[in-house]
Amino acid sequence: MTCDEGRPCQRCIKRSIGHMCHDERRPDAKKAALNGGENKRPREASNHNGKLALTFASDSMGDELTVINDFLDDMSPHKTTAATTTTTTVTTTSKDKFFLTAADPHDGKLEDRLNEVINAKYEAGFLKPYNYVNGYARLQRYMDQHMSPSSRQRILGVMGTFRPTFRDVAQALTDVDLILVEEAFERLLLDYDRVFSAMAVPACLWRRTGEIYKGNKEFASLIDVPVEKLRDGQLCIYEIMAEESTVNYWEKYGNIAFDARQKAVLTSCLLKHQSKGVMMPCCFSFTIRRDKYNIPTIIVGNFLPIEIQP
């Protein structure tokens, strides 16, 4: 369905959006969604030493790889990483286009219409990919303040092993791709609401940068925190583990992070009791959930306390 020749047309008047009625050639919905926007230019990611890295279709992915590069290029425990922030200028025309598209998407398949609306919403500045840069900056601060240089070096070594694979996959992803990945992440969180409520084993899940986004009441009781504390990244998995256990986790995670043939690891760890400050030995397994591009999205961990006989 399209507007008639009058301005404002009768269809827009009926929808109370007559002030936004105008002549405009609609782009092909599927092509626009795949390109992440008509005027989106690839971003060149560089490290803070001025070395030119590769070009990324998404600013968010470029920022994430830049932070990983900085981790590996700068081994000084006293130098902090400057997080790159992308500022997007949203014009009134982009917002008007989104409202018009949402009110009357282009005729076609349901998937094409959905992509058209998502792309218009992104162009209007209402949708943004998740910013992993802050997670890496938080991890670096923790390593600088709480870990020995040797432990820090081992974790950085892990990042160096999966960086090339991560970079190759991430280079072609657009912001719209990442927004759809984040939508899938939110659906997984809802699925694990049901899973966690049905299991009596202490469990939690976190993003690839370590921020915990969900945990069950058994895990909250195990480490002695309110279950609300296990939401939205208030705690990180490396903040509740002993140093050696944190390094062990990162090394095992790095070995299989981008290997689609493997997804689960069984090991052990020491968890910190948050009020008593004592270490609790646990059997620990974690499973990596990946998105359709084979990038780790969620890591699900199960913990069984080990009773030490006196």
CSV table of C-alpha atoms in Angstrom, one decimal:
chain,number,residue,atom,x,y,z
A,1,MET,CA,0.0,0.0,0.0
A,2,THR,CA,1.3,3.5,-0.9
A,3,CYS,CA,0.2,7.1,-0.4
A,4,ASP,CA,-2.0,8.8,-3.0
A,5,GLU,CA,-1.0,11.9,-4.9
A,6,GLY,CA,-2.4,14.4,-2.4
A,7,ARG,CA,-0.2,15.9,0.3
A,8,PRO,CA,-1.0,15.1,3.0
A,9,CYS,CA,-2.6,12.0,1.6
A,10,GLN,CA,-5.9,10.6,3.1
A,11,ARG,CA,-4.1,7.5,4.5
A,12,CYS,CA,-1.7,9.6,6.6
A,13,ILE,CA,-4.5,11.9,7.7
A,14,LYS,CA,-6.4,8.9,9.0
A,15,ARG,CA,-3.3,7.8,11.0
A,16,SER,CA,-2.8,11.3,12.4
A,17,ILE,CA,0.6,11.5,10.8
A,18,GLY,CA,-0.3,14.0,8.0
A,19,HIS,CA,2.6,16.3,9.0
A,20,MET,CA,5.1,13.6,8.1
A,21,CYS,CA,3.6,12.7,4.7
A,22,HIS,CA,6.1,13.3,1.9
A,23,ASP,CA,7.3,11.8,-1.4
A,24,GLU,CA,10.2,9.3,-0.8
A,25,ARG,CA,11.5,6.4,-2.7
A,26,ARG,CA,11.6,3.4,-0.4
A,27,PRO,CA,14.8,1.3,-0.5
A,28,ASP,CA,14.8,-2.4,-0.9
A,29,ALA,CA,14.1,-3.7,2.6
A,30,LYS,CA,16.2,-6.8,2.5
A,31,LYS,CA,19.2,-5.1,1.0
A,32,ALA,CA,19.0,-2.2,3.5
A,33,ALA,CA,18.8,-4.6,6.4
A,34,LEU,CA,21.8,-6.6,5.2
A,35,ASN,CA,23.9,-3.5,4.6
A,36,GLY,CA,23.1,-2.2,8.1
A,37,GLY,CA,21.7,1.1,6.6
A,38,GLU,CA,22.0,2.8,3.2
A,39,ASN,CA,24.8,5.2,4.1
A,40,LYS,CA,26.6,3.1,6.6
A,41,ARG,CA,30.4,3.3,5.9
A,42,PRO,CA,32.8,0.6,7.1
A,43,ARG,CA,34.8,1.7,10.1
A,44,GLU,CA,38.6,1.3,10.3
A,45,ALA,CA,39.5,0.0,13.7
A,46,SER,CA,42.9,1.0,15.0
A,47,ASN,CA,44.7,0.6,18.3
A,48,HIS,CA,45.9,3.4,20.5
A,49,ASN,CA,49.4,3.2,19.2
A,50,GLY,CA,48.2,4.4,15.8
A,51,LYS,CA,48.5,1.0,14.0
A,52,LEU,CA,45.8,0.6,11.4
A,53,ALA,CA,43.8,-2.6,11.9
A,54,LEU,CA,41.1,-4.0,9.6
A,55,THR,CA,37.9,-2.4,8.4
A,56,PHE,CA,34.7,-3.4,10.2
A,57,ALA,CA,31.1,-2.9,9.0
A,58,SER,CA,30.0,-2.3,12.6
A,59,ASP,CA,31.4,0.4,14.9
A,60,SER,CA,30.6,-1.8,17.9
A,61,MET,CA,32.6,-4.8,16.6
A,62,GLY,CA,35.5,-2.5,15.6
A,63,ASP,CA,35.5,-1.1,19.1
A,64,GLU,CA,35.5,-4.5,20.7
A,65,LEU,CA,38.4,-5.8,18.6
A,66,THR,CA,40.3,-2.5,19.3
A,67,VAL,CA,40.1,-3.1,23.0
A,68,ILE,CA,41.3,-6.7,22.6
A,69,ASN,CA,44.2,-5.4,20.5
A,70,ASP,CA,45.0,-2.9,23.2
A,71,PHE,CA,45.0,-5.7,25.8
A,72,LEU,CA,47.6,-7.6,23.8
A,73,ASP,CA,49.7,-4.6,22.7
A,74,ASP,CA,50.0,-3.0,26.1
A,75,MET,CA,51.3,-5.2,28.9
A,76,SER,CA,51.8,-2.4,31.4
A,77,PRO,CA,49.6,-3.1,34.5
A,78,HIS,CA,49.3,0.7,35.2
A,79,LYS,CA,48.0,1.8,31.8
A,80,THR,CA,44.2,1.8,31.4
A,81,THR,CA,42.4,1.3,28.2
A,82,ALA,CA,40.5,4.2,26.7
A,83,ALA,CA,37.1,3.0,25.6
A,84,THR,CA,36.1,4.1,22.2
A,85,THR,CA,32.7,5.8,22.1
A,86,THR,CA,30.7,6.2,18.9
A,87,THR,CA,28.4,9.1,18.8
A,88,THR,CA,25.5,8.9,16.4
A,89,THR,CA,23.7,12.0,15.1
A,90,VAL,CA,20.0,11.3,14.6
A,91,THR,CA,18.1,13.6,12.3
A,92,THR,CA,14.4,14.4,12.5
A,93,THR,CA,14.0,12.9,9.0
A,94,SER,CA,15.3,9.5,10.3
A,95,LYS,CA,12.8,9.5,13.1
A,96,ASP,CA,10.0,10.5,10.8
A,97,LYS,CA,11.0,7.7,8.4
A,98,PHE,CA,10.8,5.1,11.2
A,99,PHE,CA,7.3,6.2,12.3
A,100,LEU,CA,6.1,6.1,8.7
A,101,THR,CA,7.7,2.7,8.1
A,102,ALA,CA,6.2,1.3,11.4
A,103,ALA,CA,2.8,2.6,10.5
A,104,ASP,CA,2.9,1.3,6.9
A,105,PRO,CA,5.7,-1.2,6.1
A,106,HIS,CA,6.4,-2.0,2.5
A,107,ASP,CA,4.4,-4.9,1.0
A,108,GLY,CA,6.1,-8.2,0.9
A,109,LYS,CA,7.1,-11.2,3.0
A,110,LEU,CA,6.8,-10.9,6.8
A,111,GLU,CA,10.6,-11.3,7.2
A,112,ASP,CA,11.3,-8.4,4.7
A,113,ARG,CA,8.8,-6.2,6.5
A,114,LEU,CA,10.3,-6.9,9.9
A,115,ASN,CA,13.8,-6.2,8.5
A,116,GLU,CA,12.5,-2.9,7.1
A,117,VAL,CA,11.1,-1.8,10.4
A,118,ILE,CA,14.2,-2.9,12.3
A,119,ASN,CA,16.5,-1.1,9.9
A,120,ALA,CA,14.4,2.1,10.1
A,121,LYS,CA,14.4,1.9,13.9
A,122,TYR,CA,18.2,1.5,13.9
A,123,GLU,CA,18.6,4.4,11.5
A,124,ALA,CA,16.5,6.5,13.8
A,125,GLY,CA,18.8,5.8,16.7
A,126,PHE,CA,16.3,3.7,18.8
A,127,LEU,CA,18.3,0.5,18.5
A,128,LYS,CA,21.9,0.0,19.3
A,129,PRO,CA,24.1,-3.1,19.6
A,130,TYR,CA,25.3,-4.2,23.1
A,131,ASN,CA,28.5,-2.3,24.0
A,132,TYR,CA,31.1,-5.0,25.0
A,133,VAL,CA,33.9,-2.3,25.3
A,134,ASN,CA,32.8,-1.5,28.9
A,135,GLY,CA,33.0,-5.2,29.8
A,136,TYR,CA,36.6,-5.4,28.6
A,137,ALA,CA,37.5,-2.2,30.4
A,138,ARG,CA,36.0,-3.6,33.6
A,139,LEU,CA,38.0,-6.8,33.2
A,140,GLN,CA,41.2,-4.9,32.7
A,141,ARG,CA,40.6,-2.8,35.8
A,142,TYR,CA,40.0,-6.0,37.8
A,143,MET,CA,43.2,-7.6,36.5
A,144,ASP,CA,45.2,-4.5,37.2
A,145,GLN,CA,44.0,-4.3,40.8
A,146,HIS,CA,43.6,-7.9,41.9
A,147,MET,CA,45.8,-10.2,39.8
A,148,SER,CA,49.5,-10.9,39.6
A,149,PRO,CA,51.4,-10.0,36.4
A,150,SER,CA,51.8,-13.7,35.6
A,151,SER,CA,48.1,-14.4,35.9
A,152,ARG,CA,47.3,-11.4,33.8
A,153,GLN,CA,49.8,-12.5,31.2
A,154,ARG,CA,48.2,-15.9,30.9
A,155,ILE,CA,44.7,-14.4,30.4
A,156,LEU,CA,46.1,-12.0,27.7
A,157,GLY,CA,47.7,-15.0,26.1
A,158,VAL,CA,44.3,-16.7,25.8
A,159,MET,CA,42.9,-13.6,24.1
A,160,GLY,CA,45.7,-13.7,21.6
A,161,THR,CA,44.8,-17.3,20.6
A,162,PHE,CA,41.2,-16.5,19.6
A,163,ARG,CA,41.7,-13.0,18.4
A,164,PRO,CA,42.4,-13.9,14.7
A,165,THR,CA,39.2,-16.1,14.4
A,166,PHE,CA,37.1,-13.5,16.2
A,167,ARG,CA,38.4,-10.8,14.0
A,168,ASP,CA,37.7,-12.8,10.8
A,169,VAL,CA,34.1,-13.4,11.8
A,170,ALA,CA,33.4,-10.0,13.2
A,171,GLN,CA,34.7,-8.0,10.3
A,172,ALA,CA,31.7,-8.5,8.1
A,173,LEU,CA,29.0,-8.1,10.8
A,174,THR,CA,26.8,-4.9,10.6
A,175,ASP,CA,25.1,-3.2,13.5
A,176,VAL,CA,21.8,-4.6,12.4
A,177,ASP,CA,23.3,-8.1,12.6
A,178,LEU,CA,24.4,-7.4,16.1
A,179,ILE,CA,21.0,-6.0,17.1
A,180,LEU,CA,19.4,-9.3,15.9
A,181,VAL,CA,22.0,-11.2,17.9
A,182,GLU,CA,21.1,-9.2,21.0
A,183,GLU,CA,17.5,-10.0,20.5
A,184,ALA,CA,18.3,-13.7,20.4
A,185,PHE,CA,20.3,-13.1,23.7
A,186,GLU,CA,17.2,-11.7,25.4
A,187,ARG,CA,15.2,-14.7,24.2
A,188,LEU,CA,17.8,-17.0,25.7
A,189,LEU,CA,17.5,-15.2,29.0
A,190,LEU,CA,13.8,-15.8,29.1
A,191,ASP,CA,14.4,-19.5,28.3
A,192,TYR,CA,16.8,-19.9,31.2
A,193,ASP,CA,14.3,-18.4,33.6
A,194,ARG,CA,12.4,-21.6,33.2
A,195,VAL,CA,15.5,-23.8,33.2
A,196,PHE,CA,17.0,-22.3,36.3
A,197,SER,CA,13.7,-22.5,38.2
A,198,ALA,CA,13.4,-26.2,37.5
A,199,MET,CA,16.9,-27.2,38.6
A,200,ALA,CA,18.3,-27.5,42.1
A,201,VAL,CA,21.9,-27.2,41.0
A,202,PRO,CA,23.6,-23.8,41.6
A,203,ALA,CA,23.9,-22.2,38.2
A,204,CYS,CA,24.3,-18.8,36.6
A,205,LEU,CA,25.1,-17.4,33.1
A,206,TRP,CA,27.3,-14.6,31.9
A,207,ARG,CA,28.3,-12.8,28.7
A,208,ARG,CA,31.6,-13.5,27.0
A,209,THR,CA,33.2,-10.6,28.9
A,210,GLY,CA,32.2,-12.2,32.2
A,211,GLU,CA,29.2,-10.1,33.4
A,212,ILE,CA,26.6,-12.3,35.1
A,213,TYR,CA,23.1,-11.7,33.8
A,214,LYS,CA,21.1,-14.4,35.5
A,215,GLY,CA,21.4,-16.9,38.3
A,216,ASN,CA,19.1,-19.2,40.3
A,217,LYS,CA,18.4,-18.9,44.0
A,218,GLU,CA,20.7,-21.9,44.7
A,219,PHE,CA,23.7,-20.2,43.3
A,220,ALA,CA,22.8,-17.0,45.2
A,221,SER,CA,22.6,-19.0,48.4
A,222,LEU,CA,25.9,-20.7,47.7
A,223,ILE,CA,27.9,-17.4,47.4
A,224,ASP,CA,25.6,-15.6,49.8
A,225,VAL,CA,24.2,-12.7,47.7
A,226,PRO,CA,20.6,-11.6,47.0
A,227,VAL,CA,19.4,-13.3,43.8
A,228,GLU,CA,18.8,-9.7,42.4
A,229,LYS,CA,22.5,-9.2,42.5
A,230,LEU,CA,22.9,-11.9,39.8
A,231,ARG,CA,21.3,-9.7,37.1
A,232,ASP,CA,22.3,-7.2,34.5
A,233,GLY,CA,26.1,-7.5,35.1
A,234,GLN,CA,26.2,-6.3,38.7
A,235,LEU,CA,28.7,-9.1,39.4
A,236,CYS,CA,31.2,-10.7,37.1
A,237,ILE,CA,32.2,-14.4,37.2
A,238,TYR,CA,35.9,-13.6,37.6
A,239,GLU,CA,35.0,-11.4,40.7
A,240,ILE,CA,33.6,-14.4,42.6
A,241,MET,CA,36.4,-16.9,41.8
A,242,ALA,CA,39.9,-17.3,43.2
A,243,GLU,CA,42.7,-16.0,41.0
A,244,GLU,CA,44.0,-19.4,39.8
A,245,SER,CA,40.4,-20.5,39.1
A,246,THR,CA,39.8,-17.4,37.0
A,247,VAL,CA,42.9,-18.0,35.0
A,248,ASN,CA,41.9,-21.7,34.6
A,249,TYR,CA,38.5,-20.7,33.3
A,250,TRP,CA,39.8,-18.2,30.8
A,251,GLU,CA,42.3,-20.8,29.5
A,252,LYS,CA,39.7,-23.5,29.0
A,253,TYR,CA,37.2,-21.0,27.5
A,254,GLY,CA,39.8,-19.8,25.0
A,255,ASN,CA,40.6,-23.3,23.9
A,256,ILE,CA,37.0,-23.9,22.6
A,257,ALA,CA,35.5,-20.4,22.3
A,258,PHE,CA,35.3,-20.5,18.5
A,259,ASP,CA,35.4,-24.2,18.0
A,260,ALA,CA,31.9,-25.2,16.9
A,261,ARG,CA,32.7,-28.9,17.5
A,262,GLN,CA,33.0,-28.2,21.3
A,263,LYS,CA,30.8,-26.4,23.7
A,264,ALA,CA,31.2,-27.8,27.2
A,265,VAL,CA,34.0,-28.2,29.8
A,266,LEU,CA,34.1,-30.0,33.1
A,267,THR,CA,36.7,-28.7,35.6
A,268,SER,CA,36.9,-27.4,39.2
A,269,CYS,CA,37.1,-24.0,40.9
A,270,LEU,CA,37.3,-22.1,44.1
A,271,LEU,CA,34.3,-19.7,44.7
A,272,LYS,CA,34.4,-16.8,47.2
A,273,HIS,CA,31.8,-16.7,49.9
A,274,GLN,CA,30.8,-13.1,49.6
A,275,SER,CA,30.1,-12.4,53.3
A,276,LYS,CA,32.6,-14.8,55.0
A,277,GLY,CA,35.4,-14.3,52.5
A,278,VAL,CA,36.3,-18.0,52.5
A,279,MET,CA,37.0,-20.1,49.4
A,280,MET,CA,34.6,-23.0,48.6
A,281,PRO,CA,35.9,-25.8,46.3
A,282,CYS,CA,33.4,-26.8,43.6
A,283,CYS,CA,33.0,-29.0,40.7
A,284,PHE,CA,32.4,-26.6,37.8
A,285,SER,CA,31.1,-27.1,34.3
A,286,PHE,CA,30.4,-24.5,31.7
A,287,THR,CA,28.6,-24.6,28.4
A,288,ILE,CA,29.1,-22.0,25.6
A,289,ARG,CA,26.0,-20.9,23.7
A,290,ARG,CA,26.9,-19.3,20.3
A,291,ASP,CA,25.0,-17.1,17.9
A,292,LYS,CA,24.5,-18.0,14.3
A,293,TYR,CA,27.9,-16.5,13.4
A,294,ASN,CA,29.6,-18.9,15.9
A,295,ILE,CA,30.5,-16.0,18.3
A,296,PRO,CA,30.1,-16.9,22.0
A,297,THR,CA,27.0,-15.1,23.4
A,298,ILE,CA,26.2,-16.8,26.7
A,299,ILE,CA,28.3,-19.0,29.0
A,300,VAL,CA,26.2,-21.2,31.4
A,301,GLY,CA,27.9,-22.5,34.5
A,302,ASN,CA,26.9,-25.2,37.0
A,303,PHE,CA,28.6,-25.5,40.4
A,304,LEU,CA,28.5,-28.4,42.8
A,305,PRO,CA,30.2,-27.7,46.2
A,306,ILE,CA,32.7,-30.3,47.4
A,307,GLU,CA,32.4,-31.3,51.0
A,308,ILE,CA,35.8,-31.6,52.5
A,309,GLN,CA,36.1,-34.3,55.2
A,310,PRO,CA,37.7,-33.2,58.4
